[in-house]
Every structure is written in structure tokens, then in C-alpha cells.
PDB file of C-alpha atoms and ligand atoms in Angstrom:
ATOM      1  CA  MET A   1      17.691  -5.973  36.887  1.00 53.00           C
ATOM      2  CA  LYS A   2      20.508  -6.829  39.317  1.00 56.00           C
ATOM      3  CA  LYS A   3      19.657  -9.310  42.067  1.00 79.00           C
ATOM      4  CA  GLU A   4      21.838  -7.891  44.852  1.00 91.00           C
ATOM      5  CA  PRO A   5      21.982  -4.209  45.825  1.00 93.00           C
ATOM      6  CA  ASP A   6      25.112  -2.199  45.128  1.00 93.00           C
ATOM      7  CA  LEU A   7      26.751  -1.948  48.558  1.00 92.00           C
ATOM      8  CA  ILE A   8      28.807   1.085  47.548  1.00 90.00           C
ATOM      9  CA  ASN A   9      25.735   3.170  46.773  1.00 90.00           C
ATOM     10  CA  LEU A  10      23.493   2.449  49.713  1.00 96.00           C
ATOM     11  CA  PRO A  11      20.840   4.857  50.983  1.00 97.00           C
ATOM     12  CA  LYS A  12      22.497   6.683  53.893  1.00 97.00           C
ATOM     13  CA  HIS A  13      19.336   6.808  55.934  1.00 98.00           C
ATOM     14  CA  ILE A  14      16.471   4.311  55.897  1.00 98.00           C
ATOM     15  CA  ALA A  15      13.301   5.009  57.874  1.00 98.00           C
ATOM     16  CA  LEU A  16      10.935   2.164  58.702  1.00 99.00           C
ATOM     17  CA  ILE A  17       7.214   2.180  59.408  1.00 98.00           C
ATOM     18  CA  MET A  18       6.894  -1.161  61.160  1.00 98.00           C
ATOM     19  CA  ASP A  19       3.272  -1.996  60.422  1.00 98.00           C
ATOM     20  CA  GLY A  20       1.318  -5.242  60.638  1.00 98.00           C
ATOM     21  CA  ASN A  21       2.271  -6.666  64.047  1.00 98.00           C
ATOM     22  CA  GLY A  22      -1.384  -7.035  65.033  1.00 98.00           C
ATOM     23  CA  ARG A  23      -2.367  -8.770  61.785  1.00 98.00           C
ATOM     24  CA  TRP A  24       0.688 -11.053  62.004  1.00 98.00           C
ATOM     25  CA  ALA A  25      -0.503 -12.179  65.456  1.00 98.00           C
ATOM     26  CA  LYS A  26      -4.150 -12.503  64.406  1.00 98.00           C
ATOM     27  CA  LYS A  27      -3.200 -14.743  61.479  1.00 98.00           C
ATOM     28  CA  ARG A  28      -1.604 -17.090  64.015  1.00 98.00           C
ATOM     29  CA  GLY A  29      -4.432 -16.902  66.559  1.00 98.00           C
ATOM     30  CA  LEU A  30      -2.166 -15.034  69.010  1.00 98.00           C
ATOM     31  CA  PRO A  31      -2.849 -11.930  71.105  1.00 98.00           C
ATOM     32  CA  ARG A  32      -1.784  -8.633  69.458  1.00 97.00           C
ATOM     33  CA  ASN A  33       1.019  -8.110  71.970  1.00 98.00           C
ATOM     34  CA  MET A  34       2.722 -11.283  70.718  1.00 98.00           C
ATOM     35  CA  GLY A  35       2.885  -9.544  67.350  1.00 98.00           C
ATOM     36  CA  HIS A  36       4.700  -6.623  68.962  1.00 98.00           C
ATOM     37  CA  LYS A  37       7.087  -9.020  70.692  1.00 98.00           C
ATOM     38  CA  ALA A  38       7.850 -10.739  67.372  1.00 98.00           C
ATOM     39  CA  GLY A  39       8.183  -7.278  65.790  1.00 98.00           C
ATOM     40  CA  ALA A  40      10.793  -6.236  68.343  1.00 98.00           C
ATOM     41  CA  SER A  41      12.900  -9.339  67.677  1.00 97.00           C
ATOM     42  CA  ALA A  42      12.561  -8.872  63.900  1.00 98.00           C
ATOM     43  CA  LEU A  43      13.864  -5.343  64.392  1.00 98.00           C
ATOM     44  CA  GLU A  44      16.801  -6.481  66.487  1.00 97.00           C
ATOM     45  CA  LYS A  45      17.869  -8.991  63.805  1.00 98.00           C
ATOM     46  CA  LEU A  46      17.371  -6.534  60.967  1.00 98.00           C
ATOM     47  CA  LEU A  47      19.494  -3.852  62.654  1.00 98.00           C
ATOM     48  CA  LYS A  48      22.412  -6.262  62.972  1.00 97.00           C
ATOM     49  CA  GLU A  49      22.200  -7.307  59.331  1.00 98.00           C
ATOM     50  CA  ALA A  50      21.688  -3.748  58.095  1.00 98.00           C
ATOM     51  CA  ALA A  51      24.731  -2.541  60.054  1.00 97.00           C
ATOM     52  CA  LYS A  52      26.739  -5.421  58.538  1.00 96.00           C
ATOM     53  CA  ILE A  53      25.978  -4.357  54.960  1.00 96.00           C
ATOM     54  CA  GLY A  54      26.893  -0.747  55.797  1.00 97.00           C
ATOM     55  CA  ILE A  55      23.668   1.173  56.403  1.00 98.00           C
ATOM     56  CA  GLU A  56      24.610   4.233  58.467  1.00 98.00           C
ATOM     57  CA  ASN A  57      21.282   5.539  59.792  1.00 98.00           C
ATOM     58  CA  ILE A  58      18.008   3.810  60.606  1.00 98.00           C
ATOM     59  CA  THR A  59      14.930   5.432  62.124  1.00 98.00           C
ATOM     60  CA  VAL A  60      11.942   3.383  63.224  1.00 98.00           C
ATOM     61  CA  TYR A  61       8.389   4.469  63.994  1.00 98.00           C
ATOM     62  CA  ALA A  62       7.879   2.659  67.300  1.00 98.00           C
ATOM     63  CA  PHE A  63       4.988   4.618  68.842  1.00 98.00           C
ATOM     64  CA  SER A  64       3.079   7.519  67.327  1.00 97.00           C
ATOM     65  CA  THR A  65       1.221  10.359  69.021  1.00 96.00           C
ATOM     66  CA  GLU A  66      -1.937   8.695  67.589  1.00 95.00           C
ATOM     67  CA  ASN A  67      -1.035   5.319  69.168  1.00 95.00           C
ATOM     68  CA  ARG A  68      -1.908   6.895  72.529  1.00 95.00           C
ATOM     69  CA  SER A  69      -5.538   6.040  71.838  1.00 96.00           C
ATOM     70  CA  ARG A  70      -4.817   2.276  71.818  1.00 96.00           C
ATOM     71  CA  PRO A  71      -5.999   0.154  74.790  1.00 96.00           C
ATOM     72  CA  LYS A  72      -3.984   0.740  77.972  1.00 97.00           C
ATOM     73  CA  ASP A  73      -2.813  -2.864  78.109  1.00 97.00           C
ATOM     74  CA  GLU A  74      -1.289  -2.577  74.613  1.00 97.00           C
ATOM     75  CA  ILE A  75       0.394   0.756  75.399  1.00 97.00           C
ATOM     76  CA  ASP A  76       1.815  -0.688  78.631  1.00 97.00           C
ATOM     77  CA  TYR A  77       3.119  -3.710  76.739  1.00 98.00           C
ATOM     78  CA  LEU A  78       4.816  -1.548  74.085  1.00 98.00           C
ATOM     79  CA  MET A  79       6.385   0.682  76.756  1.00 97.00           C
ATOM     80  CA  GLY A  80       7.596  -2.466  78.546  1.00 97.00           C
ATOM     81  CA  LEU A  81       9.258  -3.649  75.313  1.00 97.00           C
ATOM     82  CA  MET A  82      10.872  -0.260  74.932  1.00 97.00           C
ATOM     83  CA  SER A  83      12.088  -0.218  78.505  1.00 97.00           C
ATOM     84  CA  ASP A  84      13.563  -3.742  78.128  1.00 97.00           C
ATOM     85  CA  TYR A  85      15.242  -2.709  74.882  1.00 97.00           C
ATOM     86  CA  ILE A  86      16.856   0.272  76.579  1.00 97.00           C
ATOM     87  CA  ASP A  87      17.995  -1.776  79.612  1.00 97.00           C
ATOM     88  CA  ASP A  88      19.442  -4.392  77.297  1.00 97.00           C
ATOM     89  CA  ASN A  89      21.380  -1.790  75.328  1.00 97.00           C
ATOM     90  CA  ILE A  90      22.662  -0.135  78.491  1.00 97.00           C
ATOM     91  CA  ALA A  91      23.901  -3.554  79.632  1.00 97.00           C
ATOM     92  CA  LYS A  92      25.565  -4.229  76.259  1.00 95.00           C
ATOM     93  CA  VAL A  93      26.975  -0.740  75.801  1.00 95.00           C
ATOM     94  CA  LYS A  94      30.608  -1.844  75.896  1.00 95.00           C
ATOM     95  CA  SER A  95      30.278  -4.443  73.154  1.00 94.00           C
ATOM     96  CA  ASN A  96      27.727  -2.620  70.986  1.00 93.00           C
ATOM     97  CA  ASN A  97      28.643   0.181  68.605  1.00 96.00           C
ATOM     98  CA  TYR A  98      25.162   1.705  67.976  1.00 97.00           C
ATOM     99  CA  ARG A  99      24.530   5.386  68.613  1.00 98.00           C
ATOM    100  CA  ILE A 100      20.964   5.437  69.871  1.00 98.00           C
ATOM    101  CA  ARG A 101      18.678   8.469  69.954  1.00 98.00           C
ATOM    102  CA  ILE A 102      15.005   8.863  70.683  1.00 98.00           C
ATOM    103  CA  ILE A 103      12.942  11.371  68.706  1.00 98.00           C
ATOM    104  CA  GLY A 104       9.427  12.435  69.665  1.00 98.00           C
ATOM    105  CA  ASN A 105       7.671  14.346  72.395  1.00 98.00           C
ATOM    106  CA  ARG A 106       9.572  13.786  75.643  1.00 96.00           C
ATOM    107  CA  ASP A 107       6.798  15.457  77.654  1.00 95.00           C
ATOM    108  CA  MET A 108       4.586  12.451  76.905  1.00 95.00           C
ATOM    109  CA  LEU A 109       7.072   9.941  78.333  1.00 94.00           C
ATOM    110  CA  ASP A 110       7.006   8.815  81.933  1.00 92.00           C
ATOM    111  CA  LYS A 111       9.934  10.017  84.025  1.00 96.00           C
ATOM    112  CA  MET A 112      11.535   6.630  84.567  1.00 96.00           C
ATOM    113  CA  LEU A 113      11.654   5.840  80.851  1.00 96.00           C
ATOM    114  CA  ASN A 114      12.851   9.364  80.085  1.00 97.00           C
ATOM    115  CA  ASP A 115      15.740   9.024  82.560  1.00 97.00           C
ATOM    116  CA  LYS A 116      16.758   5.670  81.053  1.00 97.00           C
ATOM    117  CA  ILE A 117      16.642   7.146  77.562  1.00 98.00           C
ATOM    118  CA  ASN A 118      18.819  10.109  78.568  1.00 98.00           C
ATOM    119  CA  ASN A 119      21.292   7.669  80.077  1.00 98.00           C
ATOM    120  CA  LEU A 120      21.412   5.472  76.950  1.00 98.00           C
ATOM    121  CA  GLU A 121      21.789   8.496  74.654  1.00 98.00           C
ATOM    122  CA  GLU A 122      24.649   9.800  76.762  1.00 98.00           C
ATOM    123  CA  LEU A 123      26.367   6.393  76.903  1.00 98.00           C
ATOM    124  CA  THR A 124      26.194   5.872  73.133  1.00 98.00           C
ATOM    125  CA  LYS A 125      26.724   9.410  71.863  1.00 97.00           C
ATOM    126  CA  ASP A 126      30.310   8.844  70.713  1.00 97.00           C
ATOM    127  CA  LYS A 127      29.696   5.456  69.117  1.00 97.00           C
ATOM    128  CA  THR A 128      30.698   5.212  65.488  1.00 97.00           C
ATOM    129  CA  GLY A 129      28.498   2.366  64.231  1.00 96.00           C
ATOM    130  CA  LEU A 130      24.888   2.440  63.096  1.00 97.00           C
ATOM    131  CA  ALA A 131      22.979   5.552  64.174  1.00 98.00           C
ATOM    132  CA  PHE A 132      19.689   4.093  65.369  1.00 98.00           C
ATOM    133  CA  ASN A 133      16.826   6.492  66.020  1.00 98.00           C
ATOM    134  CA  ILE A 134      13.610   5.433  67.687  1.00 98.00           C
ATOM    135  CA  ALA A 135      10.516   7.565  67.148  1.00 98.00           C
ATOM    136  CA  LEU A 136       8.550   7.368  70.371  1.00 98.00           C
ATOM    137  CA  PHE A 137       5.447   9.444  71.122  1.00 97.00           C
ATOM    138  CA  TYR A 138       6.308  10.883  67.751  1.00 98.00           C
ATOM    139  CA  GLY A 139       4.094  12.735  65.293  1.00 98.00           C
ATOM    140  CA  GLY A 140       5.386  14.827  62.404  1.00 98.00           C
ATOM    141  CA  ARG A 141       2.877  17.614  62.985  1.00 98.00           C
ATOM    142  CA  ASP A 142       3.597  17.641  66.711  1.00 98.00           C
ATOM    143  CA  GLU A 143       7.331  17.835  65.953  1.00 98.00           C
ATOM    144  CA  ILE A 144       6.793  20.799  63.603  1.00 98.00           C
ATOM    145  CA  VAL A 145       4.610  22.633  66.136  1.00 98.00           C
ATOM    146  CA  ARG A 146       7.251  22.101  68.850  1.00 98.00           C
ATOM    147  CA  ALA A 147       9.918  23.385  66.446  1.00 97.00           C
ATOM    148  CA  VAL A 148       7.810  26.477  65.678  1.00 96.00           C
ATOM    149  CA  ARG A 149       7.511  27.161  69.412  1.00 95.00           C
ATOM    150  CA  LYS A 150      11.277  26.879  69.884  1.00 95.00           C
ATOM    151  CA  THR A 151      11.887  29.159  66.887  1.00 93.00           C
ATOM    152  CA  VAL A 152       9.458  31.768  68.203  1.00 91.00           C
ATOM    153  CA  ASN A 153      10.939  31.600  71.713  1.00 92.00           C
ATOM    154  CA  GLU A 154      14.371  32.231  70.270  1.00 89.00           C
ATOM    155  CA  GLY A 155      13.025  35.393  68.668  1.00 85.00           C
ATOM    156  CA  LEU A 156      14.791  34.729  65.360  1.00 74.00           C
ATOM    157  CA  SER A 157      14.085  37.541  62.901  1.00 79.00           C
ATOM    158  CA  GLU A 158      15.059  35.682  59.760  1.00 89.00           C
ATOM    159  CA  ILE A 159      13.766  32.143  59.489  1.00 91.00           C
ATOM    160  CA  THR A 160      15.082  29.873  56.765  1.00 94.00           C
ATOM    161  CA  GLU A 161      14.429  26.205  56.031  1.00 96.00           C
ATOM    162  CA  ALA A 162      17.855  25.396  57.457  1.00 94.00           C
ATOM    163  CA  SER A 163      17.450  27.474  60.637  1.00 93.00           C
ATOM    164  CA  PHE A 164      13.994  25.978  61.213  1.00 95.00           C
ATOM    165  CA  ALA A 165      15.163  22.396  60.656  1.00 97.00           C
ATOM    166  CA  LYS A 166      17.711  22.855  63.453  1.00 96.00           C
ATOM    167  CA  HIS A 167      14.771  22.915  65.863  1.00 97.00           C
ATOM    168  CA  LEU A 168      13.331  19.613  64.698  1.00 98.00           C
ATOM    169  CA  ASP A 169      14.011  16.438  66.708  1.00 98.00           C
ATOM    170  CA  THR A 170      16.067  15.232  63.731  1.00 98.00           C
ATOM    171  CA  ALA A 171      18.472  18.199  63.696  1.00 97.00           C
ATOM    172  CA  MET A 172      21.487  15.874  63.898  1.00 92.00           C
ATOM    173  CA  ILE A 173      20.118  13.257  61.496  1.00 96.00           C
ATOM    174  CA  PRO A 174      20.201  13.430  57.666  1.00 97.00           C
ATOM    175  CA  ASP A 175      16.828  13.312  55.889  1.00 98.00           C
ATOM    176  CA  PRO A 176      15.784   9.763  54.988  1.00 98.00           C
ATOM    177  CA  ASP A 177      16.668   8.650  51.463  1.00 98.00           C
ATOM    178  CA  LEU A 178      14.316   5.705  51.654  1.00 98.00           C
ATOM    179  CA  ILE A 179      11.173   5.164  53.728  1.00 98.00           C
ATOM    180  CA  ILE A 180       9.753   1.656  53.903  1.00 98.00           C
ATOM    181  CA  ARG A 181       6.278   0.791  55.171  1.00 98.00           C
ATOM    182  CA  THR A 182       5.333  -2.815  55.678  1.00 98.00           C
ATOM    183  CA  SER A 183       1.946  -4.593  55.708  1.00 98.00           C
ATOM    184  CA  GLY A 184       0.577  -3.223  52.438  1.00 98.00           C
ATOM    185  CA  GLU A 185      -0.674   0.094  53.838  1.00 97.00           C
ATOM    186  CA  LYS A 186       0.312   2.980  51.596  1.00 98.00           C
ATOM    187  CA  ARG A 187       0.603   6.157  53.637  1.00 98.00           C
ATOM    188  CA  LEU A 188       3.110   8.016  55.801  1.00 98.00           C
ATOM    189  CA  SER A 189       0.803   8.397  58.819  1.00 98.00           C
ATOM    190  CA  ASN A 190       2.426  11.560  60.192  1.00 98.00           C
ATOM    191  CA  PHE A 191       5.965  10.080  60.084  1.00 98.00           C
ATOM    192  CA  LEU A 192       8.846  12.455  59.253  1.00 98.00           C
ATOM    193  CA  ILE A 193       6.572  14.690  57.189  1.00 98.00           C
ATOM    194  CA  TRP A 194       9.102  17.540  56.938  1.00 98.00           C
ATOM    195  CA  GLN A 195      12.111  15.270  56.388  1.00 98.00           C
ATOM    196  CA  SER A 196      10.428  13.082  53.731  1.00 98.00           C
ATOM    197  CA  ALA A 197      10.124  15.910  51.177  1.00 97.00           C
ATOM    198  CA  TYR A 198      12.456  14.093  48.733  1.00 96.00           C
ATOM    199  CA  SER A 199      12.505  10.581  50.171  1.00 97.00           C
ATOM    200  CA  GLU A 200      11.795   7.580  48.007  1.00 97.00           C
ATOM    201  CA  ILE A 201       8.952   5.543  49.453  1.00 98.00           C
ATOM    202  CA  TYR A 202       8.702   1.765  49.244  1.00 98.00           C
ATOM    203  CA  PHE A 203       5.734  -0.345  50.296  1.00 98.00           C
ATOM    204  CA  SER A 204       6.120  -4.005  51.221  1.00 98.00           C
ATOM    205  CA  ASP A 205       3.216  -6.421  51.594  1.00 98.00           C
ATOM    206  CA  LYS A 206       5.028  -8.306  54.378  1.00 98.00           C
ATOM    207  CA  TYR A 207       3.856  -7.893  57.952  1.00 98.00           C
ATOM    208  CA  TRP A 208       6.597  -6.289  60.049  1.00 98.00           C
ATOM    209  CA  PRO A 209       7.591  -9.422  62.073  1.00 98.00           C
ATOM    210  CA  ASP A 210       8.321 -11.187  58.741  1.00 98.00           C
ATOM    211  CA  PHE A 211      10.397  -8.334  57.297  1.00 98.00           C
ATOM    212  CA  ASN A 212      14.018  -9.518  57.157  1.00 98.00           C
ATOM    213  CA  ILE A 213      17.295  -8.509  55.538  1.00 98.00           C
ATOM    214  CA  GLU A 214      16.346 -10.172  52.229  1.00 97.00           C
ATOM    215  CA  TYR A 215      13.244  -7.973  51.961  1.00 98.00           C
ATOM    216  CA  LEU A 216      15.302  -4.957  52.988  1.00 98.00           C
ATOM    217  CA  LYS A 217      17.754  -5.732  50.189  1.00 98.00           C
ATOM    218  CA  GLU A 218      14.833  -5.936  47.726  1.00 97.00           C
ATOM    219  CA  ALA A 219      13.717  -2.483  48.853  1.00 98.00           C
ATOM    220  CA  ILE A 220      17.256  -1.116  48.484  1.00 97.00           C
ATOM    221  CA  LEU A 221      17.554  -2.633  45.013  1.00 96.00           C
ATOM    222  CA  ASP A 222      14.265  -1.021  44.014  1.00 96.00           C
ATOM    223  CA  TYR A 223      15.518   2.305  45.397  1.00 96.00           C
ATOM    224  CA  GLN A 224      18.767   1.979  43.457  1.00 95.00           C
ATOM    225  CA  ASN A 225      16.833   1.518  40.234  1.00 92.00           C
ATOM    226  CA  ARG A 226      14.994   4.795  40.686  1.00 90.00           C
ATOM    227  CA  GLU A 227      16.215   8.125  39.415  1.00 79.00           C
ATOM    228  CA  ARG A 228      16.260  10.793  42.121  1.00 73.00           C
ATOM    229  CA  ARG A 229      15.918  14.233  40.573  1.00 75.00           C
ATOM    230  CA  PHE A 230      15.123  16.430  43.601  1.00 78.00           C
ATOM    231  CA  GLY A 231      12.798  18.544  41.445  1.00 80.00           C
ATOM    232  CA  LYS A 232      15.384  19.083  38.717  1.00 80.00           C
ATOM    233  CA  VAL A 233      15.180  17.755  35.141  1.00 74.00           C
TER     234      VAL A 233
HETATM  235  C1  LIG B 301       2.197  -1.236  64.111  1.00 88.94           C
HETATM  236  O1  LIG B 301       1.548  -2.470  63.974  1.00 88.94           O
HETATM  237  C2  LIG B 301       3.255  -1.347  65.098  1.00 88.94           C
HETATM  238  C3  LIG B 301       3.355  -0.615  66.234  1.00 88.94           C
HETATM  239  C4  LIG B 301       2.377   0.421  66.610  1.00 88.94           C
HETATM  240  C5  LIG B 301       4.440  -0.843  67.189  1.00 88.94           C
HETATM  241  C6  LIG B 301       5.781  -1.114  66.578  1.00 88.94           C
HETATM  242  C7  LIG B 301       6.699  -1.510  67.644  1.00 88.94           C
HETATM  243  C8  LIG B 301       7.561  -2.549  67.595  1.00 88.94           C
HETATM  244  C9  LIG B 301       7.817  -3.395  66.404  1.00 88.94           C
HETATM  245  C10 LIG B 301       8.402  -2.805  68.762  1.00 88.94           C
HETATM  246  C11 LIG B 301       9.568  -1.899  68.651  1.00 88.94           C
HETATM  247  C12 LIG B 301      10.392  -2.084  69.720  1.00 88.94           C
HETATM  248  C13 LIG B 301      11.547  -1.441  69.966  1.00 88.94           C
HETATM  249  C14 LIG B 301      12.281  -1.942  71.071  1.00 88.94           C
HETATM  250  C15 LIG B 301      12.077  -0.268  69.220  1.00 88.94           C
HETATM  251  P1  LIG B 301       0.017  -2.562  64.333  1.00 88.94           P
HETATM  252  O2  LIG B 301      -0.113  -2.918  65.751  1.00 88.94           O
HETATM  253  O3  LIG B 301      -0.669  -1.290  63.941  1.00 88.94           O
HETATM  254  O4  LIG B 301      -0.432  -3.742  63.393  1.00 88.94           O
HETATM  255  P2  LIG B 301      -1.851  -3.914  62.701  1.00 88.94           P
HETATM  256  O5  LIG B 301      -2.043  -2.736  61.776  1.00 88.94           O
HETATM  257  O6  LIG B 301      -1.698  -5.202  61.970  1.00 88.94           O
HETATM  258  O7  LIG B 301      -2.872  -3.973  63.791  1.00 88.94           O
END
């Protein structure tokens, strides 16, 4: 087996389920929120490295519809991290080449965060570097139900997979080739359930804050050694 991934044949879209922040913190005797903080800086570093090797699209599961039942203090902390991340990217918009989009249920976001997000999306929409998508208040089933509503409201008489998919939050984003979940858990947890129909799935035992470019390369190498048949022989 090759040791380094083939940089010509990279997955075009990698989706990440960033799991294990809480356990990472617990192992160190730290409060859970410190795990989220470390997770956010791990993400920042990984994005830079992934863009350098030529990954074109990355989507991260930052906050699920189910995460709403976490303690208020943890939700507030995560929303604070998100807000800081958005402010930081607005401030760096001239020097940064990321195109940033948020997917998920905008009705669940508070107005201030929503306004900031709209601003950041507008400011980065013509950027040509890494397309970075953040799933926030996101649930795959919720996304499908919202897409059904939009389809019905449009009164379309003939519905196809392609016409339906245009109503998903990911309409402008290719389906993920590779989905990675960290922390040893082996499920999709309502993440991109429509879009993952033919995705390769990779599970890493590392907790998210420890997941770095070397582990990402291992996942890509594993992906490149698989044969994708899309249901054909
Ligand atoms: C799951 O770990 C992680 C989350 C619910 C939050 C992920 C968010 C970040 C890494 C911050 C992202 C920030 C930006 C700016 C996009 P867990 O808390 O479920 O861990 P556990 O299973 O070990 O308890």
C-alpha cells in the first residue's frame, strides 16, 4: 500500500463528523467546552492544510438539530465559537480565499448570527479557493422535510431526484465522496442522509481535537484504495 495519497485523484468533497470533543476534554480533566475550543482550532488548522493539498469542498457537522437538547451553557458556548469564527472570517475576507456557506435550518438561528452569516456568505461567494460548508442546526431529515415543503409549494407536477435535490440546502454542493467520523463512533447521526447515498465512509478512533492532516491523509489513502462501483458491477 502507498504511504502518501495520490494528490491528483483526491476526493472532491470530504464531509467531517467532528466527534469526541467532550471525551478529549474529560481525558484531560477539562470542562467539555474546552474540548469544543480545541476542536475549533483543530478544524482551522486542518482546513488550511486540506486546502494546500487541493481538497475543493469540505463540509463539517458543527451543530445538529439534536444538539439543541444539550445544556444551555454548552449551546451558548458553541454559538459563541461560531460567532467568533464568522467575525474572524469577515475580518480576514480580503486575504482569505474560502467560499463559506452555512447549511441547516435558518429558522432555528438567532437573528444576529443569521445576519452575520448572510454577510459572510455574500462576501465570500465569488472566492475560488476551498468551498467550506458549515452544517449548523442541521439534520438530514429536517433538510428533506424542508425540501419537500418547498417542492410542494412550487406545485411541481413531475418530481425527479434531480429536481428534488435542487431544494436541499446542498443544491450548489457536490455530494460527498468521503465522510469521516472521528472518536470511534460508527454512525451517520442524521448527517447528509440524502447526499451520502454513494459516499465512502471512514471511521477514525481519534478524538476530533487530535485529528490532523496526517490522519486526514490516512483516510484519503484508504478511500483511494477502495473501488467505487455506484451499484454497477
Ligand atoms: C461533538 O463532540 C462535537 C460537537 C457537537 C461540536 C463540534 C463543533 C466544533 C468542533 C466547533 C466548530 C466550530 C466552528 C467554528 C465551525 P461531542 O461534544 O459530542 O463529544 P463527546 O461525544 O466526546 O461528548
